[in-house]
Amino acid sequence: MEIDVVQWSSAEQSQGREPKQNGKPHFYDKLIVESFEEAPLHVVVFTYMAYGIGTLFGYLRDFLRNWGIEKCNAAVERKEQKDFVPLYQDFENFYTRNLYMRIRDNWNRPICSAPGPLFDVMERVSDDYNWTFRFTGRIIKDVINMGSYNFLGLADKYDESMKTIKDVLEVYGTGVASTRHEMGTLDKHKELEDLVAKFLNVEAAMVFGMGFATNSMNIPALVGKGCLILSDELNHTSLVLGARLSGATIRVFKHNNTQSLEKLLRDAVIYGQPRTRRAWKKILILVEGTYSMEGSIVHLPQILALKKKYKAYLYIDEAHSIGAVGPTGRGVTEFFGLDPHEVDVLMGTFTKSFGASGGYIAGRKDLVDYLRVHSHSAVYATSMSPPIAEQIIRSLKFIMGLDGTTQGLQRVQQLAKNTRYFRQRLQEMGFIIYGNENASVVPLLLYMPGKVAAFARHMLQEKKIGVVVVGFPATPLAEARARFCVSASHTREMLDTVLEALDETGDLLRLKYSRHKKSARPELYDETSFELED
Amino acid sequence: MDLRRVKEYFSWLYYQYQIISCCAVLEPWEQSMFNTILLTIIAMVVYTAYVFIPIHIRLAWEFFSKICGYHSTTAN
C-alpha cells in the first residue's frame, strides 16, 4: 500500500453538536492524503549489504581491541569484573561502538545562537575518528535551520514584544524553589492555566515544568493495575515510559491503523482480563497528534467513533501538533473540525510551537482537579519557572490574537503554506517523503548509512544548512531518514535555497528514489496572442 | 578535455561505490583492506570464468546434441 487516501466527511459525525465558542462549527469534507512509499528493491538490498559490511568490520575491530592490538576507547569492564556477566556485549553496545561512533560527528552539534530561522554552529573537528572532539574556535555563521522545532518562529532572540518577560523576571526571579503542592503555585501559573483552557476550548488545564515528565508522571496517576492501555506502535518514549510505570497491561496496535485498534478493542471487551476474565477497569487509547518520525497525523475521526462504540478513553499527545496544525493552530481536533470535549485527555508541550518548555494536560474540570491532587509531578517536581510561564502567556495571546494584532493567525497560515509548498516541491523532485501533506515535520528517506553521513556533512559544510538525520534505533534499521521541520519564519527565499541545495545533493548522492515522480516544472506557455486559423 | 570528463565520471562512480557500500565511514586502512579483498574476489571470479566457461559450454553442447542426435536416429 503506497498512497493511502481516506475519504472522511465530518457532516455525519457532528450532527447534534452545539456550536463551538469560537464561531460556527466546521462542516467540511476532508481527504486525508498520506503516503508511505516503499523503497525500490535494490535500495533495500544495498542498505542491508552496507550494514553487513559495517558489522563485519565491527567484529574485526572488536577482535583487535580485545586482543590488545588496538587501543580501546570505548567503555570496558575493569580487570576484576572480567568474570562477571558481561556489560557491553549486547547488540546495542556493539552498534554504538562500531557503527554509530564512525558517524557521530553529525549529532550533538553545539550551537551558539538562538534557534531561529538562521543560527550559528560551532565548528568542531576530531583527530581520532570521532572518539574525541575539539573546537577549532571558529563559528559557522548563518546556517539555515531546518532542524529546530520552531514551528511558529517564537523561539528567537529578544525583541520588544518580550518586554513583559523582563518585567516578570524582575518581579518573580528565575526559580520557584518548590513543588506545586507546597509553595510553588504562583498566580502566573493560574493565569497560564486559564489561558490554556481558553485556547483549547476545554474546561480546565494544568501545566507542568517538563514535557517528558508530563507524560511519564501523569499516565501512572490515571491508570493502574487492572486497566488496559492500547498504544500506537510508534509512540514517543515518554508515553511508553508512563504506560510501563503505571503497571497496566499494554497492547500495541499498528501505526495509525484503525482496523488493528478495533480488533484489539473487541478482544479486550469480549475476553476481559487475561486469567480471571473480569472486565477491564479502564481502557485507555494512547495516540499522538502528529508523529514526528513519520510526519503522519492521527486518524482522529475514526478513533473517536471507535472510542464511543467500545466505551474507551482517549489520550492525545499533541506535542508536535498544538500551534502547528489546524486553521487557527488549536491542534488536531480543530484540524478535523471536531469538538475538543470529545477527547478525554488532551496533552501537549510548550517546547515546540511556543518557544518555552513544559507541558500541559487539559480536559474536564474533574479530571484536572484529580490530577492536581494525585499527579506525581505536582507532588515532587518543581513547578514551571515564572519567565517561562510568561513567555507561554505571551505566545498564547499572540496566537489567539488577544494582543490586538492578527500576526499570530498570519504565522499559523504562513506555516501551513510553507509546509504545503515544501512537501509538494520535494515530491516533485522525486524524493521519498513520508506522512500527511499538512504535517510540518517532513521525513526524507535516505536508507543507506553511508549516504546518511555524507548527506549531513555535505549539507552543513558545503551548503550551510543544518539538518537533523536520524538512524537506528530511533527508526527501523533500514529506514534512516533526514527530518526537516518547516517553520513559519522561513521566508520563501530560504525555502528555495534549501530546495535547490536538496536538489543538488539528491543528484550528487542519488537520493531520488521515488517512482511517482510528477513532471518537472512544466514549461509555461509564453504566447500572449492566439493565431486563429480561419 | 574528454579525459578530464572521463576522470570526473570515474571519481563520481568511485564516490557512489564508497557511500553505498559504507566505505565512506571506514578508516583509510579499512578501506584499503576492503578494496583489496573485493578486487581479489572479482579477479578470481573473472579468471575462473575465463578458464572454465568455454569448456563447460562445449561439453554441454556436445551432451545435448548427442541426445538430440540419438532421438533423430531412432526416429528415422
XYZ file of C-alpha atoms in Angstrom:
610
model
C 0.000 0.000 0.000
C 1.746 3.078 -1.152
C -0.541 6.058 -1.180
C -3.345 5.990 1.311
C -6.259 8.288 0.566
C -9.051 8.173 3.139
C -12.289 9.946 2.459
C -13.886 11.271 5.558
C -16.832 13.533 5.975
C -17.459 15.437 9.143
C -21.118 16.068 8.423
C -22.376 12.744 9.692
C -20.077 12.769 12.730
C -21.185 16.025 14.163
C -24.964 16.127 13.858
C -26.398 17.314 17.099
C -23.422 19.314 18.329
C -23.851 22.760 19.722
C -21.723 25.428 18.070
C -18.244 25.933 19.459
C -17.229 29.004 21.322
C -15.213 30.483 18.513
C -17.944 30.603 15.905
C -19.809 28.322 13.581
C -18.943 24.633 13.662
C -16.832 23.493 10.725
C -18.636 21.156 8.429
C -16.300 20.317 5.618
C -15.239 17.221 3.803
C -11.592 16.447 4.008
C -9.468 13.948 2.171
C -6.625 12.627 4.306
C -3.699 12.210 1.920
C -0.798 10.286 3.362
C 1.966 8.471 1.576
C 4.413 5.911 2.875
C 6.073 4.803 -0.296
C 8.231 1.707 -0.239
C 11.784 1.839 -1.453
C 12.888 0.116 -4.662
C 14.303 -3.354 -4.071
C 17.904 -2.559 -4.951
C 17.988 0.188 -2.329
C 16.893 -2.165 0.450
C 19.413 -4.783 -0.693
C 22.248 -2.249 -0.699
C 21.213 -0.945 2.713
C 21.365 -4.360 4.309
C 24.616 -5.066 2.479
C 26.142 -1.882 3.847
C 25.070 -2.787 7.391
C 26.529 -6.263 6.818
C 29.887 -4.812 5.792
C 29.798 -2.450 8.765
C 29.043 -5.386 11.075
C 31.933 -7.436 9.664
C 34.330 -4.596 10.201
C 32.836 -4.128 13.651
C 33.684 -7.717 14.516
C 37.197 -7.218 13.171
C 37.750 -4.083 15.250
C 36.304 -5.722 18.351
C 38.686 -8.621 17.846
C 41.652 -6.239 17.537
C 40.544 -4.320 20.592
C 40.010 -7.470 22.605
C 43.447 -8.846 21.858
C 45.134 -5.572 22.652
C 46.406 -4.874 19.141
C 44.403 -1.640 19.126
C 43.729 0.800 21.925
C 40.171 0.621 23.172
C 38.463 3.987 23.599
C 35.035 2.655 24.455
C 33.827 1.641 27.875
C 35.129 -1.709 29.096
C 34.758 -3.521 32.364
C 37.577 -3.392 34.851
C 40.023 -6.264 35.073
C 38.405 -7.514 38.290
C 34.980 -7.721 36.623
C 36.032 -9.892 33.706
C 34.377 -12.981 35.177
C 31.080 -11.250 35.868
C 28.132 -11.071 33.472
C 29.366 -9.027 30.506
C 28.060 -5.480 30.337
C 28.996 -4.324 26.864
C 28.406 -7.301 24.630
C 24.796 -6.792 23.559
C 23.847 -5.553 20.124
C 23.162 -2.003 21.242
C 26.676 -1.529 22.593
C 28.170 -3.238 19.561
C 26.237 -0.914 17.275
C 27.236 2.162 19.283
C 30.920 1.245 19.377
C 31.336 0.234 15.784
C 28.717 1.939 13.628
C 27.466 4.994 15.489
C 30.929 6.183 16.545
C 32.121 6.403 12.950
C 29.496 8.973 12.013
C 28.974 10.535 15.425
C 30.073 13.980 14.292
C 26.640 14.560 12.737
C 24.853 14.593 16.093
C 25.059 16.662 19.250
C 26.449 19.641 17.350
C 26.645 22.633 19.687
C 25.101 25.870 18.522
C 25.787 29.311 19.860
C 22.804 31.447 18.994
C 19.016 31.421 19.290
C 17.409 28.648 17.229
C 15.662 30.992 14.828
C 15.476 30.510 11.067
C 19.237 31.217 10.878
C 21.662 30.168 13.543
C 25.380 29.767 14.293
C 27.059 26.398 14.679
C 30.333 25.895 16.500
C 32.857 24.190 14.343
C 34.469 21.077 15.758
C 36.889 18.513 14.390
C 38.017 15.121 15.531
C 41.546 13.803 15.371
C 40.857 10.207 16.263
C 37.821 9.314 14.181
C 35.098 10.739 16.413
C 36.181 9.357 19.763
C 37.058 12.860 20.972
C 36.234 16.259 19.559
C 37.841 19.624 19.879
C 36.514 23.033 18.982
C 38.559 24.957 16.456
C 37.217 28.255 17.785
C 35.575 29.178 14.517
C 31.835 29.602 14.214
C 29.864 28.733 11.101
C 27.538 31.715 10.848
C 24.039 31.992 9.392
C 23.293 28.376 8.841
C 19.703 27.837 7.705
C 17.924 25.979 10.459
C 15.854 23.042 9.250
C 16.093 21.013 12.414
C 14.657 23.002 15.316
C 11.037 22.509 16.335
C 10.416 26.183 15.886
C 7.135 25.873 14.030
C 5.788 29.377 14.593
C 9.118 31.149 14.891
C 8.549 32.122 18.515
C 11.898 30.824 19.759
C 14.050 33.760 18.775
C 16.271 36.461 20.197
C 14.982 39.161 22.483
C 12.768 41.755 20.868
C 10.444 44.433 22.179
C 7.398 42.186 22.435
C 9.255 40.174 25.090
C 9.290 43.120 27.483
C 6.714 41.526 29.771
C 9.119 38.631 30.323
C 11.734 41.063 31.545
C 9.215 42.570 33.979
C 8.225 39.158 35.275
C 11.894 38.291 35.693
C 12.369 41.425 37.740
C 9.408 40.714 39.999
C 9.455 36.949 40.374
C 13.089 35.990 39.712
C 14.037 32.797 37.958
C 13.487 29.911 40.347
C 10.371 28.743 42.113
C 12.177 26.515 44.622
C 9.164 24.461 45.494
C 6.650 21.967 44.195
C 3.061 22.722 43.226
C 1.724 21.232 46.434
C 3.996 23.124 48.780
C 4.654 26.694 47.835
C 5.245 26.568 44.112
C 1.887 27.618 42.747
C 2.168 31.191 41.529
C -0.565 33.440 40.219
C 1.292 33.243 36.910
C 0.503 29.523 36.811
C -3.174 30.181 37.412
C -3.239 32.816 34.694
C -1.461 30.458 32.324
C -3.777 27.551 33.070
C -6.872 29.653 32.474
C -5.413 30.881 29.203
C -4.532 27.348 28.065
C -8.060 26.162 28.830
C -9.482 29.070 26.848
C -7.103 28.402 23.942
C -8.053 24.745 23.711
C -11.739 25.361 24.365
C -11.929 22.935 27.302
C -12.965 23.311 30.901
C -9.618 23.336 32.698
C -5.904 22.715 32.257
C -2.847 22.127 34.404
C 0.736 22.946 33.455
C 3.912 21.111 34.401
C 7.545 22.103 34.278
C 8.782 19.454 31.831
C 7.102 17.991 28.769
C 8.545 14.494 29.099
C 7.605 14.380 32.761
C 4.032 15.420 31.932
C 3.523 12.135 30.108
C 5.594 9.847 32.249
C 4.299 11.119 35.569
C 0.623 11.566 34.784
C -0.265 8.368 32.967
C 0.521 6.382 36.140
C -1.879 8.677 38.024
C -4.681 7.965 35.561
C -4.412 4.204 35.053
C -3.097 1.403 37.204
C -3.167 -2.354 37.538
C -6.257 -3.937 36.073
C -6.517 -1.316 33.331
C -5.672 -1.753 29.677
C -3.557 0.623 27.621
C -3.765 0.437 23.824
C -0.849 2.388 22.466
C 0.273 3.099 18.941
C 3.366 1.245 17.860
C 5.340 4.425 17.140
C 4.533 6.341 20.314
C 7.135 8.539 21.911
C 9.320 7.211 24.722
C 7.598 9.409 27.315
C 4.255 7.729 26.589
C 5.839 4.272 26.666
C 7.600 5.031 29.932
C 4.433 6.400 31.515
C 2.486 3.345 30.367
C 5.091 0.955 31.770
C 5.352 2.810 35.067
C 1.620 2.641 35.589
C 1.566 -1.156 35.840
C -1.352 -1.531 33.436
C -1.428 -4.144 30.674
C -0.108 -2.654 27.441
C -1.148 -3.808 23.979
C 0.247 -2.242 20.851
C -1.676 -1.605 17.640
C -0.201 -0.939 14.214
C 0.679 2.636 13.446
C -2.448 4.723 12.714
C -4.344 1.587 11.780
C -7.965 1.699 12.933
C -8.663 -1.928 11.943
C -5.877 -3.121 14.228
C -7.178 -0.921 17.045
C -10.719 -2.161 16.576
C -9.598 -5.772 16.721
C -7.767 -5.122 19.978
C -10.755 -3.289 21.436
C -13.127 -6.102 20.521
C -10.838 -8.689 22.078
C -10.498 -6.586 25.202
C -14.230 -6.136 25.626
C -15.088 -9.762 24.785
C -12.347 -11.576 26.688
C -11.588 -9.176 29.518
C -8.521 -9.565 31.728
C -6.152 -12.471 30.951
C -6.794 -15.095 33.589
C -9.826 -14.010 35.524
C -11.887 -12.880 32.515
C -13.153 -9.926 34.516
C -13.897 -6.700 32.688
C -11.069 -4.228 32.383
C -11.343 -1.360 34.835
C -10.471 1.202 32.176
C -9.348 1.080 28.576
C -7.108 3.974 27.570
C -6.058 4.622 23.977
C -2.724 6.469 23.707
C -2.038 8.274 20.442
C -0.108 11.302 19.315
C -1.446 14.219 17.277
C 1.473 14.314 14.854
C 4.122 11.635 14.866
C 7.441 13.364 14.476
C 9.381 10.497 12.936
C 6.791 9.688 10.285
C 5.125 13.019 9.711
C 1.710 11.406 9.935
C -1.379 12.855 11.589
C -3.603 10.602 13.663
C -6.879 9.447 12.084
C -8.888 11.146 14.784
C -12.481 10.814 13.487
C -12.260 7.041 13.160
C -10.628 6.695 16.568
C -13.317 8.840 18.170
C -16.006 6.695 16.568
C -14.317 3.546 17.910
C -13.924 5.088 21.328
C -17.617 5.865 21.581
C -18.601 2.446 20.331
C -16.424 0.464 22.745
C -16.548 2.926 25.673
C -12.826 3.581 25.956
C -10.910 6.709 26.964
C -8.666 8.661 24.629
C -5.393 10.399 25.478
C -3.839 12.509 22.734
C -0.278 13.791 22.961
C -0.269 16.958 20.868
C 3.381 17.824 21.332
C 4.038 18.477 17.650
C 0.559 19.432 16.542
C -0.519 22.120 19.008
C 0.016 25.520 17.446
C 1.049 23.971 14.144
C -1.974 22.094 12.860
C -5.471 23.411 12.276
C -6.690 26.668 10.735
C -6.029 28.705 13.879
C -3.424 26.456 15.454
C -5.638 24.734 18.007
C -4.387 21.240 17.175
C -5.751 18.049 15.611
C -9.276 18.475 16.951
C -9.610 21.706 15.045
C -7.865 20.231 12.002
C -10.647 17.659 11.669
C -13.409 20.029 12.795
C -14.220 18.015 15.913
C -15.241 19.080 19.380
C -12.351 19.022 21.879
C -14.772 17.938 24.608
C -14.975 14.530 22.957
C -11.342 13.738 23.723
C -10.879 12.772 27.343
C -7.314 13.887 27.972
C -5.595 16.487 25.808
C -1.896 16.674 26.497
C 0.683 18.873 24.846
C 4.007 20.563 25.304
C 5.108 24.138 25.066
C 8.552 23.336 23.696
C 7.688 23.103 20.023
C 5.399 25.890 18.886
C 5.595 28.253 21.856
C 9.336 28.604 22.323
C 9.338 27.688 26.003
C 9.476 24.460 27.980
C 6.948 22.446 29.891
C 3.723 20.603 29.217
C 0.037 20.724 29.990
C -2.862 18.364 30.462
C -6.334 19.670 29.677
C -9.803 18.237 29.770
C -12.803 18.270 32.046
C -12.572 20.090 35.315
C -12.902 16.995 37.493
C -10.073 15.285 35.578
C -7.757 18.247 36.080
C -8.723 18.599 39.735
C -7.941 14.915 40.251
C -4.532 15.397 38.635
C -3.799 18.428 40.765
C -4.044 16.205 43.807
C -2.720 12.877 42.542
C -0.104 13.637 39.900
C 3.453 12.672 40.846
C 4.723 15.739 39.074
C 2.598 18.021 41.237
C 3.838 16.447 44.432
C 7.526 16.037 43.688
C 8.614 18.125 40.737
C 9.422 21.791 40.830
C 6.816 23.847 39.072
C 7.320 25.937 35.983
C 9.688 28.892 36.161
C 7.922 32.317 36.026
C 9.699 33.853 32.990
C 8.899 30.714 31.005
C 5.268 30.886 32.113
C 5.192 34.492 30.931
C 6.709 33.507 27.575
C 3.934 30.951 27.112
C 1.300 33.502 28.118
C 2.759 35.919 25.602
C 2.810 33.278 22.847
C -0.747 32.159 23.553
C -2.020 35.738 23.441
C -0.068 36.251 20.229
C -1.565 33.190 18.564
C -5.086 33.854 19.786
C -4.915 37.471 18.709
C -5.508 38.841 22.206
C -2.628 41.292 21.886
C -4.583 43.221 19.290
C -2.796 42.108 16.121
C -3.509 39.337 13.636
C 0.149 38.370 13.386
C -0.385 35.108 15.249
C -3.022 33.888 12.836
C -0.850 35.013 9.926
C 2.021 32.945 11.246
C -0.134 29.844 11.538
C -1.299 30.316 7.976
C 2.235 31.010 6.800
C 3.348 27.757 8.407
C 0.616 25.853 6.578
C 1.601 27.490 3.282
C 5.301 26.790 3.829
C 4.582 23.177 4.715
C 2.490 22.511 1.642
C 4.968 24.237 -0.650
C 7.967 22.416 0.788
C 6.339 18.995 0.664
C 4.972 19.493 -2.816
C 8.317 20.603 -4.233
C 10.155 17.715 -2.590
C 7.702 15.217 -4.029
C 8.008 16.763 -7.457
C 11.776 16.426 -7.302
C 11.418 12.724 -6.712
C 12.379 12.148 -3.092
C 10.525 9.689 -0.916
C 8.671 11.694 1.737
C 6.584 10.117 4.464
C 3.448 11.404 6.050
C 0.449 13.628 5.739
C 0.641 16.596 3.399
C -0.281 19.008 6.206
C 2.258 17.913 8.806
C 5.125 20.363 9.203
C 7.630 17.656 10.097
C 8.978 16.267 6.805
C 10.977 12.999 6.887
C 13.069 12.421 3.764
C 14.226 8.843 3.407
C 17.927 8.183 2.936
C 18.166 4.440 3.701
C 21.910 3.774 3.445
C 24.206 4.579 6.381
C 26.972 5.915 4.117
C 24.536 8.324 2.498
C 23.209 9.440 5.887
C 26.676 10.586 6.951
C 27.528 12.081 3.547
C 24.209 13.969 3.434
C 24.524 15.566 6.860
C 28.150 16.563 6.371
C 27.603 17.879 2.860
C 24.580 19.967 3.862
C 26.378 21.607 6.756
C 29.814 22.151 5.292
C 29.070 22.902 1.650
C 25.552 24.313 1.658
C 25.382 25.766 5.181
C 22.074 24.183 6.012
C 21.651 22.437 9.343
C 19.635 19.244 9.102
C 18.884 16.502 11.552
C 19.426 12.935 10.353
C 18.013 10.016 12.259
C 19.015 6.388 12.112
C 18.663 3.222 14.111
C 17.485 2.856 16.934
C 15.071 5.770 16.634
C 13.872 4.440 13.276
C 13.777 0.906 11.848
C 17.180 -0.346 10.753
C 16.710 0.025 7.012
C 14.848 3.351 7.090
C 17.301 6.043 8.066
C 15.973 9.484 7.255
C 16.599 13.187 7.375
C 13.936 15.125 9.218
C 13.092 18.685 8.244
C 10.992 20.965 10.445
C 9.405 23.733 8.430
C 8.912 26.971 10.310
C 6.665 29.980 9.818
C 9.704 32.229 9.994
C 11.295 30.633 6.934
C 10.870 33.009 4.024
C 10.183 31.782 0.527
C 13.793 32.567 -0.452
C 15.169 30.443 2.365
C 12.946 27.539 1.402
C 14.000 27.918 -2.226
C 17.661 27.896 -1.203
C 17.107 24.746 0.805
C 15.183 23.101 -2.012
C 17.898 23.899 -4.551
C 20.535 22.539 -2.210
C 18.475 19.397 -1.715
C 18.095 19.048 -5.469
C 21.854 19.190 -5.998
C 22.639 16.948 -3.072
C 19.990 14.499 -4.223
C 21.613 14.313 -7.644
C 25.106 14.018 -6.191
C 24.203 11.258 -3.766
C 21.472 9.692 -5.942
C 18.708 10.001 -3.343
C 15.707 10.423 -5.629
C 14.189 7.011 -5.252
C 10.547 7.837 -5.794
C 8.747 6.110 -8.624
C 5.827 8.547 -8.612
C 7.755 11.496 -9.922
C 5.407 14.078 -11.347
C 6.624 16.056 -14.335
C 9.324 18.568 -13.610
C 8.331 22.228 -13.833
C 6.051 22.382 -16.858
C 7.058 24.984 -19.343
C 4.734 27.930 -19.229
C 3.224 28.996 -22.440
C 4.646 32.315 -23.457
C 2.111 33.186 -26.053
C 0.042 36.206 -25.343
C -1.977 36.056 -28.508
C -3.501 33.271 -30.448
C -3.404 32.968 -34.120
C -6.780 31.791 -35.048
C -6.948 29.884 -38.249
C -9.748 30.903 -40.415
C 39.175 17.774 -22.161
C 37.420 14.489 -22.732
C 39.942 12.756 -20.499
C 39.071 15.134 -17.645
C 35.369 14.373 -18.023
C 36.088 10.666 -18.036
C 38.226 11.016 -14.924
C 35.466 13.057 -13.220
C 32.944 10.425 -14.131
C 35.109 7.672 -12.690
C 35.746 9.585 -9.494
C 31.988 10.166 -9.131
C 31.432 6.436 -9.695
C 34.036 5.608 -7.073
C 32.308 8.025 -4.657
C 28.957 6.309 -5.278
C 30.545 2.923 -4.591
C 32.012 4.286 -1.391
C 28.808 5.681 0.037
C 26.683 2.718 -0.995
C 28.983 0.108 0.476
C 29.636 2.003 3.708
C 33.303 2.577 2.782
C 32.919 6.308 3.264
C 32.634 5.863 7.013
C 35.513 3.414 7.373
C 39.028 4.446 8.270
C 41.585 4.538 5.401
C 43.335 1.293 6.278
C 39.957 -0.474 6.497
C 39.005 0.981 3.118
C 42.210 -0.315 1.500
C 41.678 -3.710 3.090
C 38.077 -3.913 1.851
C 39.025 -2.757 -1.649
C 41.857 -5.291 -1.821
C 39.642 -8.164 -0.744
C 36.887 -7.139 -3.154
C 39.283 -6.778 -6.102
C 40.859 -10.142 -5.283
C 37.467 -11.837 -5.276
C 36.484 -10.168 -8.548
C 39.815 -11.151 -10.134
C 39.331 -14.762 -9.081
C 35.784 -14.801 -10.465
C 36.934 -13.357 -13.779
C 39.827 -15.820 -14.036
C 37.585 -18.782 -13.268
C 35.036 -17.624 -15.790
C 37.724 -17.171 -18.460
C 39.223 -20.587 -17.887
C 36.188 -22.755 -17.314
C 33.115 -21.348 -19.032
C 34.106 -22.137 -22.676
C 34.915 -25.753 -21.753
C 31.613 -26.127 -19.861
C 29.640 -24.703 -22.769
C 31.357 -27.015 -25.239
C 30.703 -30.085 -23.083
C 27.053 -29.140 -22.516
C 26.568 -28.576 -26.242
C 28.059 -31.992 -27.057
C 25.908 -33.688 -24.416
C 22.671 -32.202 -25.646
C 23.488 -32.645 -29.305
C 24.240 -36.338 -28.636
C 20.795 -36.786 -27.049
C 19.020 -34.944 -29.842
C 21.113 -36.844 -32.418
C 20.180 -40.180 -30.752
C 16.493 -39.223 -30.895
C 16.659 -38.327 -34.559
C 18.473 -41.586 -35.472
C 15.914 -43.740 -33.624
C 13.031 -41.795 -35.166
C 14.284 -42.493 -38.663
